[in-house]
Amino acid sequence: MYRTVRNLALALMTLALAAGCAGLGQKDKMTLEDGKIILRVTPASGLSISLKTGTGELQLATGEQPAFELVGAGGDTIPFRVTGSERIEAPAEGNLGAGKGLRLSLAAQSAPALSGVTLKADLCLYESIPGVVIGRVDGAGLGAEALKAVGGTRFYALTARADLAQPGAAPYDFHLFQGAGYQWGKWYTKIKLTANYNAPNWTVCHLPEQQEGGGYPFNYLWTRNGGLALAHIDTLQRVAALPVKTLTDGEVALAIEQPTEFLHPDENGHLAGLPVMIGVFEGDYFAPLRAWGRLLQRDGFRFAEVPEASYEPIWCSWGFGRDVLRDDIFRNLPVVKKLGIPWVVMDDGYQVSVGEWPLRKEKFPQGDADMRALVDSIHAAGLKAMLWWVPMNVQTTDPLMAAHPDWVVLDRQGQPKHEKYWDVSQLCPAYPPVIEQQRGLVRRFLKDWDYDGFKMDGGCLGMVPPCYNPAHHHQRPEESCEAVATLFRAIQEEAESIKPGCVLEVCECGLPHNPYKMAYYNQEVTADPVSSDQVRARIKGYRALLGDRAALFGDHVELATGPYRGQEVEESGHDFASTLALGGVIGSKFTELVPEGVKSDWRQYKGTRPYWEHWYSLYNNLQLYKAEYLNLYDIANDLPETHVVARADTLYYGIFAPAGGFSGSVQLHGLKAGMRYALTDYADDNRPLGEVAGGEAAALECKLEEHLLVRAVPIP
């Protein structure tokens, strides 16, 4: 009964708001709208945000609380109220063209210490990217005295309600794509919010308890009917948080926050704000990530070009762990060659320590000469050699730490950030000697040892904390955060000068990747997925962000355990379909392939030869990495989970069963009305599945335990 009364009250409030704003077009100084979004500045100085649909307006953010606040030195929030507004013509924003928008003037009304502080918020629409508002908040009057009363900024504070977009839902009943991540293996692509959800979402290592993490300055909340995105679109990695918190009344609070230490007003007290994206979308995170990726590339910044070699499948020595021997690799070269796998990865285990990367004498008694001989043998087999390493880090026991202890990042207390799993501290990428040392390693690996590409790996690659090392003479401590991309650019430049078109793979283990360095490597990895559905969810996210030309490695197939819950960390998987069907790059870390009928021991990473041969043949023949991903299904709300890619007029569907299997009808979106299609199971010798007429009613009755891969070919 309480729920019914509350929903009725909310509905009446929404109707009243709509009636009060009816007829407010672009001439109204408190409303922005285009064909997809309506943004209203409310009497509370908040932002009410709605998605336009074919049947009306879907409200996602209420605007009941002020959207622009400063945080006091004691942690209290100081709301700023709108004191004036005007229409503006926005100048051209890179490749977006010119825009139109609102300029809000704001001031604090109950903070004497901030009486001279004002904010100017520009909120603009661009015809070239409908449904998205680009914002920027500048401050004035933030001199030294005023800053003493300020602990930070909290801008674009939004309160979202799922029950406004989806009647009958709880206010917090959203799925969340959360760009920040702190712990290996945890979900970030598809989080179901709860009544007590609370995540600070720092995208650099700012909190004392953070050992690893980082990711995107991007959040997206969605229901079956619509979703709301908030992200900053600066092309430098800033010290910022994008918290998501369920409030006591069930509403979900979003914002972008920055501590005062990292604000840096100029000598006149003027603060230049971050460029920000507020957007409304239908469906899951694909469309907002695609829009965000476009905005990051609006003016100069570009994701890396991808060479053909980045799509080639991979075999990795990590199945043997750190105990790998050269003979383990030699023994598998004929098998790798027969499977049509061009790449052989020398993974962790060849080195004594991280930093200067001295070789283990018991494995390479002749040092560099023995390593070069290993690579020569791989090349003699007609294969390519890739080297695993961890840039930007140094172990405590490495000679580099003994020689240059002053190169590491230090926190405010003068202590290095220590990552326990790797036993490493981070080298400061904003310190020039570090860059030169890393360039020297690239020359050693690619020129002296003759490797053809890199697997750069570790949860410690995505973010570096602010650096307070006095030896580095930083003007700002966050220069270290911003320079992560600079270091990877140096690696790319050096590598390309030696091996043009080389594959540069980055795997930030179990975590969302730092997007700012994506301009400087050409193979993305799903990065230690713990289940098949994580493989698919991450591939879809990276495909959205980076585009259809991106090379997306699904990681070792042994990590893709299918729909079988309870096996997520056993690495007993053989689910090639979750990568192949989405256009990803396949790979394995098998130690041996045994004949069919011989029991395969996953603990030794032994695969079945005919099965591996089947999937590698499919991959090489179909080349679905050349396909276009069609965003026609919601990964959270359309069941069974379905993906579709297109090559010319042929569509390839990947249908994936939940735990327990699936039996029923699956809608086949994307088939053109007026045409008929022949359906086959392309993973099972093109087994016929019948014919279907295109259009909205196109569907397939099926029963599956794991997956069904369907090819739909037009019938002339």
XYZ file of C-alpha atoms in Angstrom:
716
model
C 0.000 0.000 0.000
C 2.827 2.378 0.904
C 4.488 1.666 -2.445
C 1.249 2.400 -4.335
C 0.676 5.713 -2.543
C 4.285 6.767 -3.039
C 4.220 5.932 -6.752
C 0.976 7.869 -7.145
C 2.523 10.877 -5.422
C 5.552 10.672 -7.684
C 3.355 10.441 -10.762
C 1.371 13.520 -9.696
C 4.594 15.428 -9.020
C 5.883 14.516 -12.489
C 2.631 15.589 -14.133
C 2.703 18.871 -12.249
C 6.276 19.510 -13.321
C 5.420 18.694 -16.933
C 2.381 20.968 -16.840
C 4.386 23.800 -15.324
C 6.969 23.485 -18.063
C 4.614 22.801 -20.959
C 5.354 25.008 -23.918
C 8.843 25.874 -22.694
C 10.940 25.694 -25.860
C 14.433 26.806 -26.633
C 13.445 30.387 -25.894
C 12.994 29.583 -22.197
C 16.140 30.514 -20.277
C 15.891 27.550 -17.925
C 15.320 24.699 -20.399
C 17.436 22.911 -22.996
C 16.045 20.334 -25.343
C 16.584 18.577 -28.632
C 14.980 15.528 -30.197
C 16.188 13.244 -27.402
C 16.827 15.157 -24.181
C 15.066 17.728 -22.022
C 17.150 19.430 -19.333
C 15.379 21.810 -16.989
C 16.924 23.997 -14.309
C 14.539 23.650 -11.373
C 13.596 26.199 -8.672
C 15.941 24.269 -6.363
C 18.819 25.068 -8.775
C 18.905 21.394 -9.656
C 18.886 19.657 -13.025
C 15.815 17.697 -14.072
C 16.723 15.444 -16.995
C 14.365 13.479 -19.212
C 14.599 11.226 -22.239
C 12.187 11.903 -25.080
C 10.514 8.736 -26.334
C 7.953 7.942 -28.988
C 5.219 8.107 -26.354
C 6.330 11.154 -24.404
C 8.878 12.064 -21.781
C 10.763 9.726 -19.449
C 12.157 11.513 -16.432
C 15.444 10.129 -15.089
C 16.833 12.851 -12.781
C 14.500 14.843 -10.538
C 16.385 18.120 -9.986
C 15.131 18.305 -6.397
C 18.599 19.136 -5.017
C 21.094 21.836 -6.070
C 23.322 20.605 -8.871
C 26.345 22.794 -8.144
C 28.005 22.803 -4.729
C 31.288 23.486 -3.045
C 32.406 21.258 -0.206
C 33.441 23.176 2.897
C 36.777 22.621 4.577
C 34.919 20.659 7.258
C 33.132 18.426 4.769
C 29.789 20.263 4.730
C 28.181 21.000 1.361
C 27.569 24.602 0.311
C 24.872 24.818 -2.369
C 25.057 27.472 -5.056
C 21.813 28.960 -6.317
C 21.021 30.269 -9.776
C 21.040 34.081 -9.814
C 20.675 34.549 -13.554
C 20.596 32.792 -16.913
C 21.028 33.623 -20.559
C 21.041 31.959 -23.938
C 24.473 31.491 -25.516
C 25.914 30.494 -28.859
C 28.591 27.929 -28.038
C 31.770 28.107 -30.123
C 32.793 25.127 -32.214
C 33.944 22.255 -29.992
C 36.444 20.334 -32.107
C 34.695 18.200 -34.706
C 31.289 18.721 -33.068
C 30.691 22.071 -34.711
C 28.979 25.005 -32.992
C 26.275 24.596 -30.382
C 23.592 26.445 -28.451
C 22.965 26.472 -24.769
C 22.359 28.083 -21.399
C 24.726 30.033 -19.205
C 23.823 29.970 -15.530
C 25.206 32.409 -12.962
C 25.350 30.967 -9.437
C 26.298 32.186 -5.964
C 26.335 30.807 -2.440
C 23.583 32.282 -0.279
C 24.582 31.159 3.207
C 28.393 31.096 3.355
C 29.925 34.471 4.327
C 33.449 33.196 3.717
C 32.468 32.553 0.099
C 30.492 35.727 -0.497
C 32.861 36.765 -3.293
C 32.804 33.383 -5.016
C 30.627 32.893 -8.085
C 30.146 30.064 -10.528
C 29.345 30.169 -14.220
C 27.844 26.988 -15.666
C 27.578 26.583 -19.437
C 25.257 23.795 -20.623
C 25.237 23.288 -24.395
C 23.632 21.084 -27.033
C 25.214 20.188 -30.381
C 23.217 19.016 -33.391
C 25.929 16.509 -34.254
C 25.436 14.535 -31.017
C 21.769 14.618 -29.984
C 20.728 13.620 -26.481
C 23.951 14.890 -24.944
C 24.550 18.101 -22.998
C 28.140 19.279 -22.699
C 28.777 21.266 -19.554
C 31.545 23.283 -17.974
C 31.573 25.104 -14.644
C 34.077 27.911 -14.113
C 34.648 29.630 -10.790
C 35.643 33.174 -9.863
C 36.748 34.736 -6.598
C 38.649 31.632 -5.493
C 41.678 33.408 -4.107
C 43.902 32.076 -1.336
C 41.608 33.178 1.499
C 38.470 31.745 -0.096
C 40.205 28.453 -0.799
C 40.865 28.018 2.938
C 37.116 27.556 3.366
C 36.804 25.071 0.486
C 37.485 21.350 0.588
C 36.526 20.686 -3.000
C 33.904 20.948 -5.713
C 30.787 18.831 -6.217
C 29.288 19.658 -9.572
C 26.540 18.045 -11.671
C 24.995 16.551 -8.535
C 22.048 14.567 -9.874
C 19.406 12.470 -8.144
C 18.076 9.659 -10.313
C 14.970 7.536 -9.802
C 14.354 4.267 -11.621
C 10.663 4.255 -10.654
C 10.015 7.359 -12.756
C 11.330 5.560 -15.835
C 9.984 2.123 -14.958
C 6.765 2.126 -12.923
C 6.707 -0.451 -10.158
C 10.477 -0.476 -9.710
C 12.305 0.636 -6.591
C 13.921 4.087 -6.921
C 17.384 2.463 -6.997
C 16.403 -0.329 -9.418
C 19.059 0.553 -11.990
C 21.845 -1.336 -13.628
C 25.121 0.561 -13.471
C 28.156 0.683 -15.734
C 30.738 2.039 -13.294
C 33.893 3.280 -14.945
C 36.082 3.013 -11.856
C 37.274 -0.259 -10.371
C 39.401 -1.148 -7.366
C 39.447 -4.929 -7.075
C 40.447 -7.724 -9.408
C 37.576 -9.691 -10.921
C 34.679 -7.574 -9.672
C 31.897 -6.507 -12.039
C 31.970 -2.963 -13.340
C 30.074 -3.301 -16.627
C 26.752 -4.467 -15.198
C 26.168 -3.806 -11.503
C 22.687 -4.213 -10.052
C 22.241 -1.408 -7.544
C 21.024 -2.092 -4.012
C 19.414 -0.058 -1.246
C 22.808 0.555 0.379
C 25.083 0.921 -2.657
C 27.937 3.364 -2.144
C 31.041 3.685 -4.342
C 33.347 6.756 -4.319
C 34.770 5.937 -7.781
C 38.121 7.692 -7.789
C 39.746 7.154 -11.157
C 43.228 7.631 -9.746
C 44.730 6.153 -6.586
C 43.642 8.819 -4.129
C 42.262 6.876 -1.160
C 44.777 5.399 1.321
C 43.179 1.932 1.105
C 43.483 1.737 -2.681
C 46.146 -0.718 -3.806
C 45.134 -0.829 -7.457
C 42.357 0.351 -9.757
C 41.476 3.279 -11.911
C 39.392 3.222 -15.042
C 36.996 5.608 -16.766
C 35.560 8.889 -15.449
C 32.192 7.604 -16.669
C 28.974 6.309 -15.073
C 25.772 5.123 -16.705
C 22.529 4.151 -14.951
C 19.849 2.400 -16.967
C 16.493 0.682 -16.784
C 14.716 -1.256 -19.498
C 13.189 2.025 -20.702
C 16.074 4.492 -20.607
C 19.322 5.564 -18.998
C 21.377 8.516 -17.748
C 25.119 9.032 -18.300
C 27.511 11.365 -16.477
C 31.190 11.604 -17.384
C 33.961 14.103 -17.770
C 35.439 14.385 -21.248
C 38.819 15.932 -20.558
C 41.621 14.175 -22.416
C 43.986 14.261 -19.447
C 43.575 11.965 -16.462
C 42.366 14.233 -13.660
C 42.152 13.577 -9.937
C 38.400 13.296 -9.691
C 35.695 11.091 -8.209
C 32.362 10.143 -9.757
C 30.505 8.758 -6.723
C 27.341 6.667 -6.966
C 25.307 6.295 -3.798
C 21.834 5.088 -2.920
C 20.268 7.614 -0.532
C 18.009 6.804 2.396
C 14.855 7.421 0.344
C 16.110 5.101 -2.408
C 17.143 7.782 -4.885
C 20.552 7.384 -6.491
C 22.984 10.285 -6.246
C 25.590 11.020 -8.921
C 28.154 13.808 -9.110
C 31.656 14.768 -10.214
C 33.933 15.783 -7.344
C 37.434 17.229 -7.118
C 39.495 18.014 -3.995
C 40.718 21.585 -3.566
C 44.345 20.452 -3.706
C 43.927 19.669 -7.394
C 41.848 22.678 -8.517
C 44.572 25.307 -9.134
C 42.781 28.637 -9.723
C 44.939 31.240 -11.466
C 46.429 34.313 -9.798
C 43.118 36.122 -10.250
C 41.100 33.414 -8.505
C 39.618 32.064 -11.750
C 39.031 28.315 -11.892
C 38.629 26.587 -15.264
C 36.263 23.653 -14.994
C 36.293 20.193 -16.548
C 34.290 19.566 -19.720
C 31.471 17.178 -18.857
C 28.946 14.999 -20.689
C 25.380 14.525 -19.456
C 23.418 12.229 -21.749
C 20.216 10.223 -22.042
C 20.021 6.996 -24.007
C 17.905 3.957 -24.671
C 19.349 0.544 -23.909
C 22.498 -0.534 -22.133
C 25.939 1.080 -21.963
C 26.880 0.649 -25.639
C 25.366 3.911 -26.964
C 26.630 6.152 -24.129
C 30.131 4.676 -24.341
C 30.131 5.186 -28.104
C 29.100 8.830 -27.544
C 31.742 9.282 -24.831
C 34.445 7.841 -27.068
C 33.466 10.274 -29.784
C 33.622 13.194 -27.367
C 37.072 12.199 -26.137
C 38.190 12.325 -29.775
C 36.493 15.617 -30.585
C 39.682 17.650 -30.870
C 43.030 15.981 -31.508
C 42.992 12.979 -29.168
C 42.582 9.694 -31.081
C 42.494 6.050 -30.134
C 45.287 4.030 -31.714
C 45.217 2.743 -35.270
C 45.121 -1.053 -35.346
C 47.495 -3.114 -37.536
C 46.247 -6.375 -39.052
C 48.575 -8.359 -36.798
C 46.563 -7.288 -33.745
C 43.658 -9.497 -34.904
C 45.779 -12.649 -35.094
C 45.119 -15.334 -32.464
C 47.510 -15.963 -29.596
C 49.155 -18.780 -27.656
C 50.673 -17.850 -24.312
C 53.151 -19.671 -22.071
C 51.277 -18.615 -18.903
C 49.700 -22.068 -18.666
C 53.063 -23.181 -17.308
C 53.159 -20.271 -14.855
C 56.449 -18.830 -13.681
C 58.042 -22.270 -13.890
C 57.977 -22.175 -17.699
C 61.063 -23.532 -19.443
C 62.312 -22.947 -22.949
C 61.621 -26.605 -23.749
C 57.942 -26.087 -22.828
C 57.727 -23.484 -25.560
C 59.758 -25.481 -28.112
C 57.543 -28.539 -27.554
C 54.374 -26.586 -28.380
C 55.568 -24.685 -31.453
C 54.435 -27.356 -33.967
C 50.996 -27.517 -32.318
C 50.651 -23.740 -32.335
C 51.693 -23.629 -35.992
C 49.181 -26.308 -36.986
C 46.330 -24.449 -35.284
C 47.037 -21.359 -37.375
C 48.136 -19.270 -34.386
C 50.804 -16.738 -35.425
C 51.679 -15.417 -31.944
C 53.735 -17.067 -29.189
C 53.897 -15.142 -25.904
C 56.816 -15.512 -23.523
C 54.968 -14.745 -20.306
C 56.044 -14.180 -16.708
C 58.874 -16.388 -15.464
C 61.897 -15.502 -17.556
C 63.043 -12.671 -15.268
C 64.540 -12.410 -11.816
C 62.678 -9.188 -11.029
C 60.724 -6.264 -12.468
C 62.617 -3.056 -13.231
C 65.822 -3.792 -15.103
C 64.458 -7.257 -16.018
C 67.581 -9.386 -15.382
C 67.228 -12.914 -16.806
C 67.098 -16.024 -14.642
C 70.451 -17.750 -14.948
C 69.064 -21.260 -14.509
C 66.836 -20.733 -17.580
C 69.100 -18.477 -19.630
C 72.675 -19.305 -18.577
C 74.117 -17.293 -21.482
C 71.897 -14.320 -20.662
C 70.739 -12.206 -23.592
C 72.215 -14.647 -26.117
C 69.961 -17.442 -24.863
C 66.880 -15.222 -24.973
C 67.736 -14.212 -28.528
C 68.136 -17.903 -29.412
C 64.622 -18.596 -28.058
C 63.147 -15.859 -30.233
C 65.149 -17.077 -33.249
C 63.621 -20.538 -32.774
C 60.100 -19.075 -32.709
C 60.840 -17.148 -35.892
C 62.373 -20.232 -37.537
C 59.054 -22.019 -36.951
C 57.320 -19.306 -38.966
C 55.780 -17.682 -35.887
C 55.942 -14.313 -34.147
C 57.221 -13.685 -30.646
C 55.554 -11.466 -28.049
C 57.104 -10.561 -24.681
C 55.248 -10.130 -21.422
C 56.437 -7.317 -19.167
C 55.213 -4.723 -16.660
C 56.168 -1.156 -17.612
C 56.367 1.713 -15.121
C 57.090 -0.501 -12.105
C 60.033 -1.754 -10.075
C 60.373 -4.518 -7.512
C 62.029 -3.902 -4.178
C 64.783 -6.425 -4.969
C 65.527 -5.208 -8.492
C 68.881 -3.525 -9.261
C 67.007 -0.464 -10.533
C 65.573 0.171 -7.083
C 69.032 -0.041 -5.563
C 70.477 2.323 -8.150
C 67.603 4.819 -8.348
C 65.326 4.684 -5.292
C 64.452 8.326 -6.003
C 62.607 7.411 -9.214
C 59.485 6.046 -7.521
C 56.207 7.813 -6.802
C 55.916 8.944 -3.175
C 52.768 9.851 -1.273
C 52.332 12.819 1.071
C 54.082 10.883 3.836
C 57.070 10.170 1.608
C 56.181 6.485 1.177
C 56.037 4.615 -2.142
C 52.732 3.122 -3.295
C 53.393 -0.594 -2.954
C 51.405 -3.183 -4.901
C 51.425 -6.410 -2.924
C 50.787 -9.055 -5.577
C 53.651 -7.945 -7.793
C 55.771 -6.581 -4.940
C 56.304 -3.437 -6.994
C 56.387 0.306 -6.539
C 55.495 2.618 -9.386
C 58.095 4.571 -11.280
C 57.021 8.165 -11.809
C 56.039 8.626 -15.473
C 56.414 12.409 -15.139
C 60.120 12.084 -14.282
C 62.244 12.217 -17.487
C 64.875 9.641 -16.415
C 62.083 7.083 -16.037
C 60.894 7.673 -19.592
C 64.421 7.203 -20.945
C 64.918 3.994 -18.952
C 61.650 2.569 -20.313
C 62.671 3.481 -23.875
C 65.907 1.603 -23.282
C 63.977 -1.495 -22.248
C 61.970 -1.352 -25.473
C 65.210 -1.263 -27.473
C 66.566 -4.229 -25.528
C 63.401 -6.310 -25.948
C 62.625 -5.557 -29.602
C 66.088 -4.965 -31.032
C 68.528 -7.020 -28.963
C 66.134 -9.901 -28.221
C 64.164 -9.400 -31.494
C 60.632 -9.741 -30.084
C 57.843 -8.602 -32.400
C 55.393 -7.149 -29.899
C 54.467 -6.716 -26.254
C 51.995 -8.034 -23.738
C 52.055 -5.288 -21.097
C 50.276 -6.618 -18.051
C 49.281 -5.747 -14.499
C 46.641 -4.031 -12.401
C 49.316 -1.449 -11.609
C 49.354 -0.038 -15.173
C 46.154 1.974 -15.173
C 46.695 4.692 -12.638
C 49.481 6.365 -10.737
C 48.739 8.367 -7.583
C 49.741 12.005 -7.199
C 53.494 12.179 -6.650
C 55.086 14.175 -3.834
C 58.669 13.063 -4.437
C 60.752 16.240 -3.981
C 63.463 14.862 -6.263
C 61.104 15.163 -9.240
C 60.374 18.888 -8.833
C 56.747 18.578 -9.937
C 54.830 21.825 -10.246
C 51.681 19.878 -9.393
C 51.558 16.453 -7.705
C 48.986 15.162 -10.201
C 51.471 15.508 -13.053
C 52.269 11.854 -12.362
C 48.623 10.878 -13.022
C 48.518 12.790 -16.281
C 51.842 11.382 -17.503
C 50.802 7.708 -17.608
C 49.731 8.295 -21.216
C 53.045 10.089 -21.883
C 54.987 7.003 -20.804
C 52.940 4.712 -23.053
C 53.408 7.140 -25.927
C 57.171 6.841 -25.436
C 56.894 3.037 -25.490
C 54.815 3.167 -28.674
C 57.189 5.592 -30.416
C 60.247 3.515 -29.562
C 58.568 0.252 -30.521
C 57.293 1.584 -33.853
C 60.749 2.902 -34.719
C 62.147 -0.641 -34.380
C 59.220 -2.855 -35.427
C 56.679 -0.832 -37.450
C 53.160 -2.195 -37.042
C 54.085 -4.180 -33.939
C 51.325 -5.461 -31.656
C 51.121 -3.570 -28.366
C 48.748 -5.324 -25.983
C 47.777 -3.965 -22.564
C 46.048 -5.997 -19.867
C 45.106 -4.146 -16.671
C 44.350 -7.279 -14.701
C 40.693 -7.559 -13.730
C 40.058 -3.813 -13.965
C 38.601 -1.216 -16.346
C 41.389 0.283 -18.423
C 42.667 3.836 -18.354
C 41.299 5.336 -21.617
C 43.914 8.079 -21.924
C 46.700 5.684 -22.851
C 44.496 3.852 -25.382
C 45.926 6.195 -27.995
C 49.243 4.374 -27.617
C 48.518 0.647 -27.820
C 46.560 -1.385 -30.345
C 45.206 -4.485 -28.624
C 42.757 -4.274 -25.727
C 42.157 -7.230 -23.399
C 39.139 -8.256 -21.353
C 41.748 -8.546 -18.606
C 41.293 -11.567 -16.355
C 37.564 -12.163 -16.733
C 36.278 -14.666 -14.183
C 33.387 -15.963 -16.308
C 32.112 -16.025 -19.878
C 29.542 -13.318 -19.262
C 32.310 -11.001 -18.092
C 34.161 -11.703 -21.344
C 31.127 -10.676 -23.379
C 30.237 -7.668 -21.239
C 33.766 -6.283 -21.462
C 34.100 -6.888 -25.190
C 30.815 -5.056 -25.759
C 32.035 -2.110 -23.678
C 35.381 -1.807 -25.427
C 33.721 -2.257 -28.819
C 31.425 0.658 -27.993
C 34.232 2.906 -26.817
C 36.925 2.085 -29.373
C 34.821 1.299 -32.435
C 34.532 -1.624 -34.824
C 38.188 -1.556 -35.878
C 39.417 -2.219 -32.337
C 41.299 -5.470 -31.674
C 39.736 -6.939 -28.522
C 41.472 -9.981 -27.068
C 39.024 -12.089 -25.035
C 41.955 -13.297 -22.902
C 42.874 -16.947 -22.484
C 39.880 -19.160 -23.261
C 40.579 -21.047 -20.054
C 39.114 -18.042 -18.195
C 35.772 -18.312 -20.038
C 33.887 -20.919 -18.001
C 30.506 -20.712 -19.713
C 27.269 -20.420 -17.731
C 28.455 -22.726 -14.952
C 28.451 -20.751 -11.737
C 30.956 -21.829 -9.111
C 33.755 -22.363 -11.627
C 34.549 -18.703 -12.203
C 38.040 -18.779 -10.706
C 38.967 -22.349 -11.627
C 40.120 -21.373 -15.130
C 38.615 -24.560 -16.548
C 36.967 -22.834 -19.498
C 36.774 -23.656 -23.185
C 34.157 -21.100 -24.277
C 35.656 -19.679 -27.472
C 32.158 -18.618 -28.575
C 31.908 -15.724 -26.104
C 34.858 -14.039 -27.807
C 34.428 -15.148 -31.417
C 30.714 -14.292 -31.711
C 31.335 -10.691 -30.645
C 34.238 -10.152 -33.038
C 36.976 -10.563 -30.433
C 40.440 -12.103 -30.777
C 40.809 -15.641 -29.400
C 43.734 -17.104 -27.489
C 44.776 -19.930 -25.185
C 47.417 -20.875 -22.649
C 47.200 -24.657 -23.119
C 50.200 -26.662 -22.020
C 49.286 -29.617 -24.212
C 46.521 -30.684 -26.583
C 45.410 -34.263 -26.051
C 43.483 -36.502 -28.496
C 39.724 -36.698 -28.284
C 38.649 -39.297 -25.743
C 41.628 -38.639 -23.475
C 40.579 -36.928 -20.269
C 41.619 -33.276 -20.279
C 42.988 -31.952 -17.005
C 42.180 -28.270 -16.674
C 44.571 -27.923 -13.753
C 47.346 -28.599 -16.247
C 45.582 -26.515 -18.946
C 45.351 -29.478 -21.289
C 42.859 -28.987 -24.094
C 41.272 -31.433 -26.541
C 42.978 -31.199 -29.938
C 39.912 -31.553 -32.248
C 37.961 -28.978 -30.230
C 40.760 -26.405 -30.317
C 41.318 -27.066 -34.039
C 37.604 -26.522 -34.723
C 37.441 -23.111 -33.042
C 40.697 -21.785 -34.439
C 39.594 -22.830 -37.915
C 36.263 -21.045 -37.421
C 38.033 -17.921 -36.228
C 40.444 -17.762 -39.137
C 37.780 -18.542 -41.748
C 34.957 -16.299 -40.521
C 37.109 -13.285 -39.537
C 34.270 -11.808 -37.488
C 36.731 -9.272 -36.108
C 36.056 -7.466 -39.407
C 32.311 -7.328 -38.669
C 30.246 -4.411 -37.413
C 28.735 -4.838 -33.952
C 25.002 -4.004 -34.056
C 23.665 -2.670 -30.779
C 20.249 -4.339 -30.911
C 20.013 -6.018 -27.485
C 20.194 -4.803 -23.881
C 22.796 -6.951 -22.121
C 20.994 -6.666 -18.772
C 17.339 -6.821 -19.747
C 17.033 -8.920 -22.928
C 17.157 -12.617 -22.106
C 18.691 -14.866 -23.179
C 21.726 -12.638 -23.658
C 22.144 -12.063 -27.386
C 24.702 -10.267 -29.532
C 24.778 -9.723 -33.281
C 27.491 -8.645 -35.723
C 27.176 -8.015 -39.456
C 29.438 -8.629 -42.436
C 27.788 -7.061 -45.485
C 24.184 -8.337 -45.520
C 24.894 -11.467 -43.438
C 24.154 -11.334 -39.720
C 25.815 -13.500 -37.074
C 23.950 -13.989 -33.791
C 25.482 -15.212 -30.548
C 22.785 -16.489 -28.166
C 24.014 -17.391 -24.676
C 22.111 -19.418 -22.112
C 21.903 -18.488 -18.442
C 22.834 -21.073 -15.828
C 20.380 -23.946 -16.194
C 19.971 -23.465 -19.952
C 17.268 -21.859 -22.070
C 14.275 -23.085 -24.034
C 11.975 -20.739 -25.904
C 11.781 -18.061 -28.570
C 14.583 -15.604 -29.299
C 13.844 -12.407 -31.210
C 16.191 -11.930 -34.178
C 16.554 -8.164 -34.368
C 18.108 -6.549 -37.425
C 16.619 -8.711 -40.189
C 15.091 -6.534 -42.888
C 11.351 -6.590 -43.477
C 10.365 -7.980 -46.843
C 13.312 -10.392 -46.994
C 13.710 -14.049 -46.055
C 16.790 -15.502 -44.434
C 18.306 -18.965 -44.240
C 19.455 -19.767 -40.698
C 22.333 -22.103 -39.859
C 24.355 -22.971 -36.766
C 27.713 -21.722 -37.986
C 29.610 -23.364 -35.126
C 28.166 -26.805 -35.913
C 29.039 -27.447 -39.572
C 26.347 -25.002 -40.703
C 23.560 -27.214 -39.383
C 20.283 -25.916 -40.912
C 17.950 -24.123 -38.529
C 15.229 -23.236 -41.035
C 14.139 -20.002 -42.653
C 12.650 -16.819 -41.229
C 10.989 -13.710 -42.605
C 12.681 -10.441 -41.665
C 10.987 -7.711 -39.668
C 9.942 -7.125 -36.082
C 8.365 -10.569 -35.700
C 11.521 -12.480 -36.728
C 12.276 -15.116 -34.095
C 13.860 -18.516 -33.591
C 12.602 -21.312 -31.348
C 15.606 -22.925 -29.720
C 16.875 -24.925 -26.793
C 20.428 -24.514 -25.557
C 22.607 -25.382 -22.599
C 25.513 -23.053 -23.359
C 25.249 -21.112 -26.620
C 23.895 -21.118 -30.134
C 25.694 -19.285 -32.943
C 23.335 -18.445 -35.801
C 24.189 -17.163 -39.258
C 21.345 -15.412 -41.137
C 21.936 -15.205 -44.909
C 19.478 -13.398 -47.218
C 17.668 -15.689 -49.643
C 17.728 -14.175 -53.176
